[in-house]
Coordinates of C-alpha atoms in Angstrom, one line a residue:
Chain A
X1 CA 19.6 8.7 -13.6
X2 CA 16.1 9.2 -11.9
X3 CA 14.4 9.2 -15.5
X4 CA 16.4 5.8 -16.0
X5 CA 14.7 4.4 -12.9
X6 CA 11.3 5.6 -13.8
X7 CA 11.6 4.0 -17.1
X8 CA 13.0 0.9 -15.5
X9 CA 10.0 0.7 -13.1
X10 CA 7.6 1.0 -15.9
X11 CA 9.5 -1.6 -17.9
X12 CA 9.5 -4.1 -14.9
X13 CA 5.5 -3.4 -14.3
X14 CA 4.9 -4.1 -17.9
X15 CA 7.0 -7.3 -18.3
X16 CA 6.2 -8.4 -14.5
X17 CA 4.7 -11.9 -15.5
X18 CA 8.0 -12.8 -17.5
X19 CA 10.6 -11.6 -15.3
X20 CA 9.3 -12.6 -12.1
X21 CA 11.1 -15.8 -10.9
X22 CA 7.9 -17.4 -9.2
X23 CA 4.1 -17.0 -9.2
X24 CA 3.3 -14.2 -6.9
X25 CA 0.5 -15.9 -5.2
X26 CA 1.6 -19.7 -5.2
X27 CA 2.1 -20.7 -1.6
X28 CA 5.0 -23.1 -0.8
X29 CA 4.6 -24.4 2.9
X30 CA 8.3 -25.7 2.8
X31 CA 9.7 -22.2 2.1
X32 CA 7.6 -20.2 4.5
X33 CA 9.4 -17.2 6.0
X34 CA 12.6 -17.8 4.6
X35 CA 15.4 -14.9 4.9
X36 CA 16.9 -13.7 1.8
X37 CA 18.9 -16.1 0.1
X38 CA 19.9 -17.7 -3.2
X39 CA 16.5 -19.4 -3.9
X40 CA 14.3 -16.3 -2.8
X41 CA 16.4 -13.3 -3.2
X42 CA 14.0 -11.0 -1.0
X43 CA 12.9 -13.9 1.1
X44 CA 9.5 -15.3 1.5
X45 CA 6.3 -14.7 3.6
X46 CA 4.4 -16.6 6.1
X47 CA 2.9 -18.7 3.2
X48 CA 6.0 -19.2 1.5
X49 CA 5.3 -16.8 -1.4
X50 CA 8.3 -15.2 -3.1
X51 CA 8.8 -11.7 -2.0
X52 CA 10.6 -10.5 -5.2
X53 CA 8.0 -11.8 -7.4
X54 CA 5.3 -10.2 -5.2
X55 CA 6.9 -6.8 -5.2
X56 CA 7.5 -7.0 -9.0
X57 CA 3.8 -7.8 -9.6
X58 CA 2.8 -5.0 -7.1
X59 CA 4.5 -2.4 -9.2
X60 CA 1.8 -3.0 -11.8
X61 CA -1.0 -2.3 -9.3
X62 CA 0.6 0.8 -7.7
X63 CA 1.9 2.3 -10.9
X64 CA -1.4 1.7 -12.7
X65 CA -3.4 3.3 -9.9
X66 CA -1.2 6.2 -9.7
X67 CA -1.2 6.8 -13.3
X68 CA -4.9 6.4 -14.0
X69 CA -5.8 8.7 -11.1
X70 CA -3.1 11.4 -12.5
X71 CA -4.7 10.9 -15.9
X72 CA -8.2 11.3 -14.7
X73 CA -7.5 14.2 -12.5
X74 CA -5.4 15.9 -15.3
X75 CA -8.3 15.8 -17.7
X76 CA -10.8 17.0 -15.3
X77 CA -8.4 19.8 -14.2
X78 CA -7.9 20.7 -17.8
X79 CA -11.6 21.2 -18.4
X80 CA -12.3 22.7 -15.1
X81 CA -9.3 24.9 -15.1
X82 CA -9.8 26.2 -18.8
X83 CA -13.1 27.0 -18.4
X84 CA -12.7 28.8 -15.0
X85 CA -9.7 30.8 -16.2
X86 CA -10.9 31.6 -19.8
X87 CA -14.5 32.4 -19.0
X88 CA -14.3 33.9 -15.7
X89 CA -17.5 35.4 -14.0
X90 CA -19.7 33.0 -12.4
X91 CA -18.4 29.8 -14.0
X92 CA -15.0 30.9 -12.3
X93 CA -16.7 31.6 -8.9
X94 CA -18.6 28.1 -9.0
X95 CA -15.4 26.3 -10.2
X96 CA -13.2 27.8 -7.4
X97 CA -15.7 27.5 -4.6
X98 CA -15.8 23.8 -5.5
X99 CA -12.1 23.5 -5.5
X100 CA -12.0 25.3 -2.3
X101 CA -14.2 22.9 -0.7
X102 CA -12.3 19.8 -1.7
X103 CA -9.1 21.4 -0.6
X104 CA -10.6 22.1 2.7
X105 CA -9.9 18.5 3.3
X106 CA -6.5 17.2 4.1
X107 CA -6.2 15.1 0.8
X108 CA -5.2 11.8 2.4
X109 CA -8.4 12.1 4.9
X110 CA -10.7 13.0 2.1
X111 CA -9.3 10.0 -0.1
X112 CA -9.9 7.8 3.3
X113 CA -13.5 8.9 3.3
X114 CA -14.2 8.5 -0.4
X115 CA -12.8 5.1 -0.4
X116 CA -14.6 4.1 2.7
X117 CA -17.8 5.5 1.2
X118 CA -17.5 3.9 -2.3
X119 CA -16.2 0.4 -1.0
X120 CA -12.9 -1.3 -1.3
X121 CA -11.8 -2.0 -4.8
X122 CA -8.9 -0.8 -7.1
X123 CA -11.1 1.4 -9.2
X124 CA -12.6 3.2 -6.1
X125 CA -9.0 4.0 -5.0
X126 CA -8.5 5.5 -8.3
X127 CA -11.7 7.7 -7.9
X128 CA -10.7 8.8 -4.6
X129 CA -7.1 9.7 -5.5
X130 CA -8.3 11.6 -8.5
X131 CA -10.8 13.7 -6.9
X132 CA -8.2 14.7 -4.3
X133 CA -5.9 15.8 -7.1
X134 CA -8.3 17.8 -9.4
X135 CA -7.9 20.8 -7.6
X136 CA -4.2 20.9 -8.0
X137 CA -4.5 21.0 -11.9
X138 CA -7.5 23.1 -12.0
X139 CA -5.8 25.9 -9.8
X140 CA -2.8 25.6 -12.0
X141 CA -4.4 25.7 -15.4
X142 CA -6.8 28.5 -14.4
X143 CA -3.7 30.7 -13.2
X144 CA -2.0 30.0 -16.6
X145 CA -5.2 30.7 -18.6
X146 CA -5.9 33.9 -16.8
X147 CA -2.5 35.1 -18.0
X148 CA -2.4 33.5 -21.5
X149 CA -6.0 34.9 -22.6
X150 CA -4.7 38.4 -22.2
X151 CA -1.6 37.6 -24.4
X152 CA -1.7 39.3 -27.9
X153 CA -1.7 36.1 -29.8
X154 CA -4.7 35.0 -27.9
X155 CA -6.3 38.3 -29.0
X156 CA -5.2 37.6 -32.8
X157 CA -6.6 34.2 -32.7
X158 CA -10.1 35.6 -31.6
X159 CA -10.0 38.4 -33.9
X160 CA -9.6 36.2 -37.0
X161 CA -12.9 34.5 -35.9
X162 CA -11.6 31.3 -34.1
X163 CA -14.4 29.9 -31.9
X164 CA -13.9 29.9 -28.3
X165 CA -13.4 26.3 -27.8
X166 CA -10.7 26.3 -30.5
X167 CA -8.8 29.2 -29.0
X168 CA -9.0 27.6 -25.5
X169 CA -7.9 24.1 -26.5
X170 CA -5.8 24.7 -29.7
X171 CA -4.1 28.0 -29.1
X172 CA -3.9 28.4 -25.2
X173 CA -3.9 25.1 -23.6
X174 CA -0.6 23.7 -25.0
X175 CA 1.3 26.8 -23.6
X176 CA -0.1 25.7 -20.3
X177 CA 1.8 22.3 -20.3
X178 CA 5.0 23.1 -19.0
X179 CA 4.1 23.6 -15.4
X180 CA 1.4 21.0 -15.8
X181 CA 3.7 18.2 -16.7
X182 CA 6.1 19.2 -13.7
X183 CA 3.0 19.2 -11.4
X184 CA 1.8 15.7 -12.7
X185 CA 5.3 14.1 -12.3
X186 CA 5.4 15.3 -8.6
X187 CA 1.8 14.3 -8.1
X188 CA 2.6 10.8 -9.5
X189 CA 4.9 10.2 -6.4
X190 CA 2.3 11.8 -3.9
X191 CA -0.4 9.3 -5.5
X192 CA 1.7 6.3 -5.0
X193 CA 2.3 7.2 -1.3
X194 CA -1.6 7.7 -1.0
X195 CA -2.4 4.2 -2.6
X196 CA 0.1 2.7 -0.4
X197 CA -1.0 4.2 2.7
X198 CA -4.7 3.6 2.0
X199 CA -3.9 -0.2 1.7
X200 CA -1.5 -0.2 4.6
X201 CA -4.6 0.7 6.8
X202 CA -6.9 -1.9 5.0
X203 CA -8.5 0.5 2.5
X204 CA -8.8 -0.3 -1.2
X205 CA -6.7 -2.8 -2.7
X206 CA -7.4 -6.0 -0.7
X207 CA -5.3 -9.0 -0.2
X208 CA -4.1 -11.6 -1.7
X209 CA -3.6 -9.0 -4.5
X210 CA 0.1 -7.8 -4.2
X211 CA 0.4 -4.1 -3.4
X212 CA 3.4 -2.4 -1.7
X213 CA 1.4 -0.8 1.1
X214 CA -0.5 -4.0 2.1
X215 CA 2.6 -6.0 1.8
X216 CA 4.2 -3.7 4.4
X217 CA 1.1 -4.0 6.7
X218 CA 1.4 -8.0 6.4
X219 CA 5.3 -7.6 7.4
X220 CA 4.6 -5.2 10.2
X221 CA 3.2 -8.2 12.3
X222 CA 6.7 -9.9 12.1
X223 CA 8.9 -7.2 13.6
X224 CA 8.5 -8.5 17.0
X225 CA 10.0 -11.8 15.9
X226 CA 12.6 -10.2 13.6
X227 CA 11.6 -11.2 10.2
X228 CA 12.8 -7.9 8.7
X229 CA 12.5 -8.8 5.0
X230 CA 8.9 -8.8 4.9
X231 CA 8.1 -5.3 5.6
X232 CA 11.5 -3.7 4.5
X233 CA 11.4 -4.5 0.6
X234 CA 8.0 -3.6 -0.2
X235 CA 8.5 0.0 1.4
X236 CA 11.9 0.3 -0.2
X237 CA 10.0 -0.4 -3.4
X238 CA 7.7 2.6 -2.4
X239 CA 10.5 4.9 -1.5
X240 CA 12.7 4.3 -4.7
X241 CA 9.6 4.7 -6.9
X242 CA 8.5 8.1 -5.3
X243 CA 12.1 9.4 -5.0
X244 CA 12.6 8.5 -8.9
X245 CA 9.3 10.6 -9.6
X246 CA 10.1 13.4 -7.5
X247 CA 13.5 13.8 -8.9
X248 CA 12.5 13.7 -12.6
X249 CA 9.8 16.0 -11.5
X250 CA 12.3 18.5 -10.0
X251 CA 14.7 18.0 -13.1
X252 CA 11.8 18.8 -15.4
X253 CA 11.1 22.0 -13.6
X254 CA 14.6 23.1 -14.0
X255 CA 14.5 22.6 -17.7
X256 CA 11.0 23.9 -18.4
X257 CA 10.9 26.7 -15.8
X258 CA 14.6 28.0 -15.3
X259 CA 13.4 30.8 -12.9
X260 CA 12.7 28.0 -10.3
X261 CA 16.2 26.5 -10.5
X262 CA 18.0 26.0 -7.3
X263 CA 15.2 26.7 -5.0
Chain B
X1 CA -8.7 47.6 9.9
X2 CA -7.2 44.3 11.8
X3 CA -10.9 43.7 13.2
X4 CA -12.2 44.0 9.6
X5 CA -9.6 41.7 8.2
X6 CA -10.2 39.0 10.9
X7 CA -14.0 39.4 10.5
X8 CA -13.6 38.9 6.6
X9 CA -11.6 35.7 7.3
X10 CA -14.1 34.2 9.5
X11 CA -16.9 34.9 7.2
X12 CA -14.9 33.5 4.3
X13 CA -14.7 30.2 6.4
X14 CA -18.4 29.9 6.6
X15 CA -18.9 28.7 2.9
X16 CA -16.2 26.4 3.3
X17 CA -17.5 24.7 6.3
X18 CA -20.9 24.4 4.5
X19 CA -19.2 22.8 1.4
X20 CA -17.3 20.7 3.9
X21 CA -20.7 19.3 5.3
X22 CA -22.2 18.8 1.9
X23 CA -19.3 16.5 1.1
X24 CA -19.2 14.4 4.3
X25 CA -22.9 14.2 3.7
X26 CA -22.4 13.0 0.4
X27 CA -20.2 10.4 1.6
X28 CA -22.3 9.2 4.3
X29 CA -25.1 9.2 2.1
X30 CA -23.3 7.0 -0.7
X31 CA -22.1 4.4 1.8
X32 CA -22.4 0.8 0.6
X33 CA -25.4 -0.8 2.5
X34 CA -28.4 0.7 3.5
X35 CA -27.5 2.4 7.1
X36 CA -31.1 1.4 8.3
X37 CA -30.2 -2.2 7.2
X38 CA -27.0 -2.0 9.4
X39 CA -28.6 -0.5 12.4
X40 CA -31.6 -3.1 12.3
X41 CA -29.1 -6.0 12.3
X42 CA -29.1 -9.1 10.1
X43 CA -32.2 -10.8 11.5
X44 CA -34.5 -7.9 10.6
X45 CA -37.6 -8.4 8.7
X46 CA -38.4 -6.3 5.6
X47 CA -41.1 -4.3 7.8
X48 CA -38.7 -3.7 10.6
X49 CA -36.1 -2.4 7.9
X50 CA -38.7 -0.1 6.4
X51 CA -39.7 1.1 10.0
X52 CA -36.1 1.9 10.7
X53 CA -35.7 3.8 7.4
X54 CA -38.8 5.9 8.4
X55 CA -37.4 6.6 12.0
X56 CA -34.0 7.5 10.4
X57 CA -35.6 9.7 7.8
X58 CA -34.1 7.9 5.0
X59 CA -37.7 7.9 3.3
X60 CA -37.2 11.8 3.0
X61 CA -36.0 13.7 0.3
X62 CA -32.2 14.4 0.2
X63 CA -32.4 18.0 1.1
X64 CA -34.6 17.3 4.3
X65 CA -32.0 14.6 5.1
X66 CA -29.1 17.1 4.5
X67 CA -31.0 19.5 6.9
X68 CA -31.3 17.0 9.4
X69 CA -27.7 16.1 9.1
X70 CA -26.4 19.6 9.7
X71 CA -28.6 20.3 12.4
X72 CA -27.5 17.0 14.1
X73 CA -23.9 18.0 13.4
X74 CA -24.4 21.5 15.0
X75 CA -25.9 19.9 18.0
X76 CA -22.9 17.6 18.3
X77 CA -24.7 14.6 17.0
X78 CA -22.3 12.6 14.8
X79 CA -24.1 9.2 15.2
X80 CA -23.3 6.2 17.1
X81 CA -20.4 3.5 16.8
X82 CA -21.6 0.1 16.6
X83 CA -18.2 -0.9 17.5
X84 CA -18.2 0.9 20.9
X85 CA -22.0 1.3 21.3
X86 CA -21.4 4.9 22.2
X87 CA -21.8 8.2 20.6
X88 CA -19.1 8.9 18.1
X89 CA -18.6 12.3 19.3
X90 CA -17.8 11.0 22.8
X91 CA -15.6 8.4 21.3
X92 CA -13.6 11.0 19.4
X93 CA -13.3 13.5 22.1
X94 CA -11.9 10.7 24.5
X95 CA -9.1 10.0 21.7
X96 CA -8.4 13.7 20.8
X97 CA -5.8 14.3 23.5
X98 CA -3.9 11.3 22.5
X99 CA -3.7 12.6 19.0
X100 CA -3.1 16.2 19.9
X101 CA -0.3 15.0 22.2
X102 CA 1.4 13.2 19.3
X103 CA 0.7 16.0 16.9
X104 CA 2.3 18.6 19.0
X105 CA 5.4 16.5 20.0
X106 CA 5.7 15.8 16.3
X107 CA 5.4 19.6 15.5
X108 CA 8.3 20.4 18.2
X109 CA 10.2 17.6 16.6
X110 CA 10.1 19.0 13.1
X111 CA 10.4 22.8 14.1
X112 CA 13.6 21.8 16.3
X113 CA 15.2 20.0 13.7
X114 CA 13.8 21.8 10.5
X115 CA 14.3 25.5 11.4
X116 CA 18.0 25.2 12.4
X117 CA 18.9 22.7 9.6
X118 CA 17.2 25.1 7.1
X119 CA 19.1 28.1 8.3
X120 CA 22.4 26.5 8.5
X121 CA 22.0 25.3 4.9
X122 CA 21.1 28.8 3.8
X123 CA 24.0 30.3 5.6
X124 CA 26.5 27.8 4.6
X125 CA 24.9 27.6 1.1
X126 CA 26.6 24.3 -0.8
X127 CA 28.2 23.2 2.4
X128 CA 27.9 19.9 4.1
X129 CA 24.8 20.6 6.2
X130 CA 23.3 21.9 3.0
X131 CA 23.9 18.7 1.1
X132 CA 22.9 16.5 4.1
X133 CA 19.6 18.3 4.7
X134 CA 18.7 18.3 1.1
X135 CA 19.3 14.5 1.1
X136 CA 17.2 14.3 4.4
X137 CA 14.4 16.5 2.9
X138 CA 14.4 14.4 -0.5
X139 CA 14.2 11.1 1.6
X140 CA 11.7 12.5 4.0
X141 CA 9.1 13.2 1.2
X142 CA 9.8 10.1 -0.5
X143 CA 9.6 7.7 2.5
X144 CA 6.1 6.1 3.4
X145 CA 5.4 7.4 6.9
X146 CA 4.3 4.0 8.0
X147 CA 7.4 2.4 6.8
X148 CA 9.5 4.8 8.6
X149 CA 7.8 4.1 11.8
X150 CA 8.3 0.4 11.1
X151 CA 12.0 0.7 10.5
X152 CA 12.3 2.9 13.7
X153 CA 10.6 0.1 15.6
X154 CA 12.8 -2.6 14.0
X155 CA 16.1 -0.8 14.8
X156 CA 15.2 0.8 18.3
X157 CA 12.7 -1.8 19.7
X158 CA 13.9 -5.0 18.4
X159 CA 17.5 -4.8 17.5
X160 CA 18.8 -2.4 19.8
X161 CA 15.9 -2.8 22.7
X162 CA 16.1 0.8 23.7
X163 CA 12.4 1.6 22.7
X164 CA 9.5 0.4 24.3
X165 CA 7.0 -1.9 22.7
X166 CA 4.5 0.0 20.3
X167 CA 1.5 -0.7 22.6
X168 CA 0.2 2.8 23.3
X169 CA 0.8 5.7 25.4
X170 CA 1.9 4.3 28.8
X171 CA 3.9 1.1 30.1
X172 CA 1.3 -1.4 31.3
X173 CA 2.8 -1.2 34.9
X174 CA 2.2 2.6 35.3
X175 CA -0.9 4.2 36.4
X176 CA -1.9 7.1 34.2
X177 CA -2.0 10.8 35.9
X178 CA -4.9 12.4 36.8
X179 CA -6.9 14.0 33.8
X180 CA -6.3 17.8 33.2
X181 CA -5.5 18.2 29.6
X182 CA -5.6 14.5 28.7
X183 CA -2.4 14.7 27.3
X184 CA -0.4 12.3 29.7
X185 CA 3.1 14.0 29.4
X186 CA 1.5 17.3 30.3
X187 CA -0.6 15.8 33.1
X188 CA 2.1 14.1 34.6
X189 CA 4.2 17.0 34.6
X190 CA 1.4 19.4 36.1
X191 CA 0.7 16.7 39.1
X192 CA 4.4 15.8 39.5
X193 CA 3.6 12.0 38.6
X194 CA 7.4 11.5 37.5
X195 CA 7.0 7.8 36.9
X196 CA 4.0 8.4 34.3
X197 CA 5.9 11.3 32.7
X198 CA 9.1 9.0 32.0
X199 CA 6.8 6.3 30.7
X200 CA 4.7 8.9 28.5
X201 CA 7.7 10.5 26.9
X202 CA 9.5 7.1 26.4
X203 CA 6.3 5.9 24.6
X204 CA 6.1 9.2 22.7
X205 CA 9.5 9.5 21.4
X206 CA 9.6 7.0 18.4
X207 CA 6.0 8.0 17.2
X208 CA 6.7 11.7 17.3
X209 CA 10.2 11.2 15.7
X210 CA 8.6 9.3 12.7
X211 CA 5.8 11.7 12.2
X212 CA 8.1 14.7 12.8
X213 CA 10.5 13.5 10.1
X214 CA 7.8 13.1 7.7
X215 CA 6.9 16.8 8.0
X216 CA 10.2 18.3 8.4
X217 CA 11.3 18.5 5.0
X218 CA 8.7 21.1 3.7
X219 CA 9.4 23.2 6.6
X220 CA 13.3 23.0 6.1
X221 CA 12.9 24.0 2.5
X222 CA 10.6 27.0 3.2
X223 CA 13.2 28.2 5.8
X224 CA 16.1 27.7 3.5
X225 CA 14.3 29.4 0.8
X226 CA 13.3 32.5 2.5
X227 CA 16.5 32.7 4.6
X228 CA 18.5 32.9 1.3
X229 CA 16.3 35.5 0.2
X230 CA 16.4 37.5 3.4
X231 CA 20.2 37.3 3.5
X232 CA 20.3 39.0 0.3
X233 CA 18.0 41.9 1.3
X234 CA 19.4 45.4 1.9
X235 CA 18.8 45.7 5.7
X236 CA 21.0 42.5 6.2
X237 CA 23.7 44.2 3.9
X238 CA 23.3 47.1 6.2
X239 CA 23.7 45.0 9.5
X240 CA 26.8 43.4 8.2
X241 CA 28.1 46.8 6.9
X242 CA 27.4 48.3 10.5
X243 CA 29.9 45.5 11.7
X244 CA 27.1 43.9 13.9
X245 CA 28.3 40.3 15.1
X246 CA 27.7 37.3 12.9
X247 CA 25.4 35.7 15.5
X248 CA 23.2 38.9 15.9
X249 CA 22.7 39.4 12.2
X250 CA 21.8 35.6 11.4
X251 CA 19.8 34.7 14.5
X252 CA 18.4 38.1 15.5
X253 CA 17.6 40.0 12.2
X254 CA 17.5 37.5 9.4
X255 CA 15.9 34.7 11.3
X256 CA 13.1 36.6 12.8
X257 CA 12.1 37.9 9.5
X258 CA 12.4 34.7 7.9
X259 CA 9.9 32.9 10.4
X260 CA 7.0 35.0 9.3
X261 CA 6.5 33.2 5.8
X262 CA 7.2 30.0 7.7
X263 CA 3.9 30.6 9.6
X264 CA 2.0 30.3 6.4
X265 CA 3.3 26.9 5.8
X266 CA 2.0 25.7 9.3
X267 CA -1.5 25.1 8.0
X268 CA 0.1 22.8 5.1
X269 CA 2.1 21.0 7.7
X270 CA -0.8 20.4 9.9
X271 CA -2.9 18.8 7.0
X272 CA 0.2 16.4 6.5
X273 CA 0.3 15.8 10.3
X274 CA -3.2 14.7 10.3
X275 CA -2.8 12.3 7.5
X276 CA 0.4 11.1 9.0
X277 CA -1.2 10.6 12.4
X278 CA -3.5 8.0 11.0
X279 CA -0.7 5.6 9.8
X280 CA 1.5 6.2 12.9
X281 CA -1.1 5.7 15.2
X282 CA -1.7 2.4 13.6
X283 CA 1.8 1.5 13.6
X284 CA 2.3 2.3 17.5
X285 CA -1.1 1.3 18.5
X286 CA -1.5 4.9 19.6
X287 CA -5.1 5.4 20.9
X288 CA -6.1 8.5 18.9
X289 CA -8.8 9.4 16.5
X290 CA -6.7 8.2 13.5
X291 CA -6.5 4.6 15.0
X292 CA -10.3 4.8 16.0
X293 CA -11.2 5.6 12.4
X294 CA -9.1 2.5 11.2
X295 CA -10.5 0.1 13.9
X296 CA -14.1 1.0 13.0
X297 CA -13.1 0.3 9.4
X298 CA -12.2 -3.0 10.4
X299 CA -15.4 -3.8 11.9
X300 CA -17.3 -2.5 8.9
X301 CA -18.6 0.5 10.7
X302 CA -18.2 3.3 8.1
X303 CA -20.2 5.9 10.1
X304 CA -17.4 6.8 12.5
X305 CA -15.1 7.3 9.5
X306 CA -17.1 9.9 8.0
X307 CA -17.5 11.8 11.2
X308 CA -13.8 11.5 11.5
X309 CA -13.3 13.0 8.2
X310 CA -15.7 15.9 9.0
X311 CA -14.1 16.4 12.4
X312 CA -10.7 16.6 10.9
X313 CA -11.8 18.9 8.0
X314 CA -13.4 21.4 10.3
X315 CA -10.4 21.4 12.5
X316 CA -8.2 21.8 9.2
X317 CA -10.3 24.7 8.2
X318 CA -10.1 26.4 11.7
X319 CA -6.3 25.9 11.8
X320 CA -5.9 27.5 8.5
X321 CA -8.2 30.4 9.5
X322 CA -6.1 30.9 12.9
X323 CA -2.9 30.6 10.6
X324 CA -4.3 33.6 8.2
X325 CA -5.2 35.7 11.3
X326 CA -1.9 35.2 13.0
X327 CA -0.2 36.0 9.6
X328 CA -2.3 39.1 9.5
X329 CA -1.2 40.1 12.9
X330 CA 2.5 39.6 12.5
X331 CA 2.6 40.9 8.9
X332 CA 0.4 44.3 8.5
X333 CA 0.9 44.3 4.6
X334 CA -1.5 41.2 4.4
X335 CA -4.4 43.0 5.9
X336 CA -4.2 45.6 3.1
X337 CA -4.8 43.1 0.3

């Protein structure tokens, strides 16, 4: 069920321009601040822009940012984690101290600092989130590597004369993947929450681009006058998306790591 | 043994703090726009800017600049805010009590709701409470905190009219209590200023519920998981076998032992609380340090933001240190590792 939701979300993001009923950026003065109805299913904002179309388009931004950040963090984590876990010694010390330092910050606060320093752009948000997520994968892969490198098949791979790089990336790494996939799925949800919160406070993705957190921020001004649909639906989109990724992550963990079932 | 453990933990925190300053220095250094340019103002001549750079030490090698930065930080110099025109440390200190008040209140909410729910969920496994709490947990993790706050505002302020408008810590007509801790609710209680106490608590309820709800889930899961483990253990079986009353076994023996691992998660929860603070303070116009950082951001003043990041990170490291020490105190096994 959750997997279906994730698939649907990705599909919606892919075909956004074809399924959105209106142009997400087109103002329509006649239709400003309309409550949800037949013409505009989720209502319109101050400029008369169709909320549903904006939410559909925003899914591209939110999913793409979260996905790219996760991909970058995962790649960096694979390199650092494998090196650190397989080599040990001072490489391990160096990598782990760096990881400790990054984790000395609450991750959202560090992401705030990085985005503020690099400047507001979508790419910078990706970088900020990727940096705060690297330690998660590095630690995980290091732990797996430490365990796997002592296994007999690793010993065998070394004995027959494989080079280190081949042993690590060809023989050991694929066996690290089950917990990594689970973690990456769960981290996607967290990344989406971070993107949304950053734009909510005005960092990163800038209006008029549609983004769920920024749209919620725009809607927050209308609570005192009762226009609830402007803040409600973008937030709901965030929640459904994060929920779907979390549930898929939990389900994957049950399948890939039965020891954790029911915890 | 204990002294040695504490000393070791403190020593381990020093390289971490060093790393933290390296990162915040890098962030300050990477800032878009030359700090000298910002300080000199839009009408400055190139000579003036170079003079500014020389005065601020920006023409020195990076290592020298880092040295200056750290000595400055150690002396409490976090730079000046162009928004308030005052030292950033002074600005932060003035706002810390507001943030602390909100953080503590949220922690109380999270513990008062999360611990009992976790216990009941474990004791009556697969019962109604277990299912409801699981649902709450899943929702609590997935709902963006700012959105939860806006929902709460819409329902309790706009629709029901029971909550005050989101305009800070006290109603406008109420004079603040005398400053002792800076936390209005505490100060009002200490000085017997009941009107201020009522107003402070009234203002605090929604933000604290919002933030508390967002961190309740991990606490609840942890309590449930350890409680399940504890209930399976031999000494609890022995307690049952000895015919002790249910209440004594669950709330006396089991809960006490299950709270020890829960201490460890407090560090993580504190990190979530600091992040949540930022958005909740923005939603409720709560005049704390998170709100300060975001307002600086709007006036394109990124100096205070990096100081805020540094400040939060240092506090976070210290909180985690305290958690480790307390954990070592209550669980002697940890010290031996």
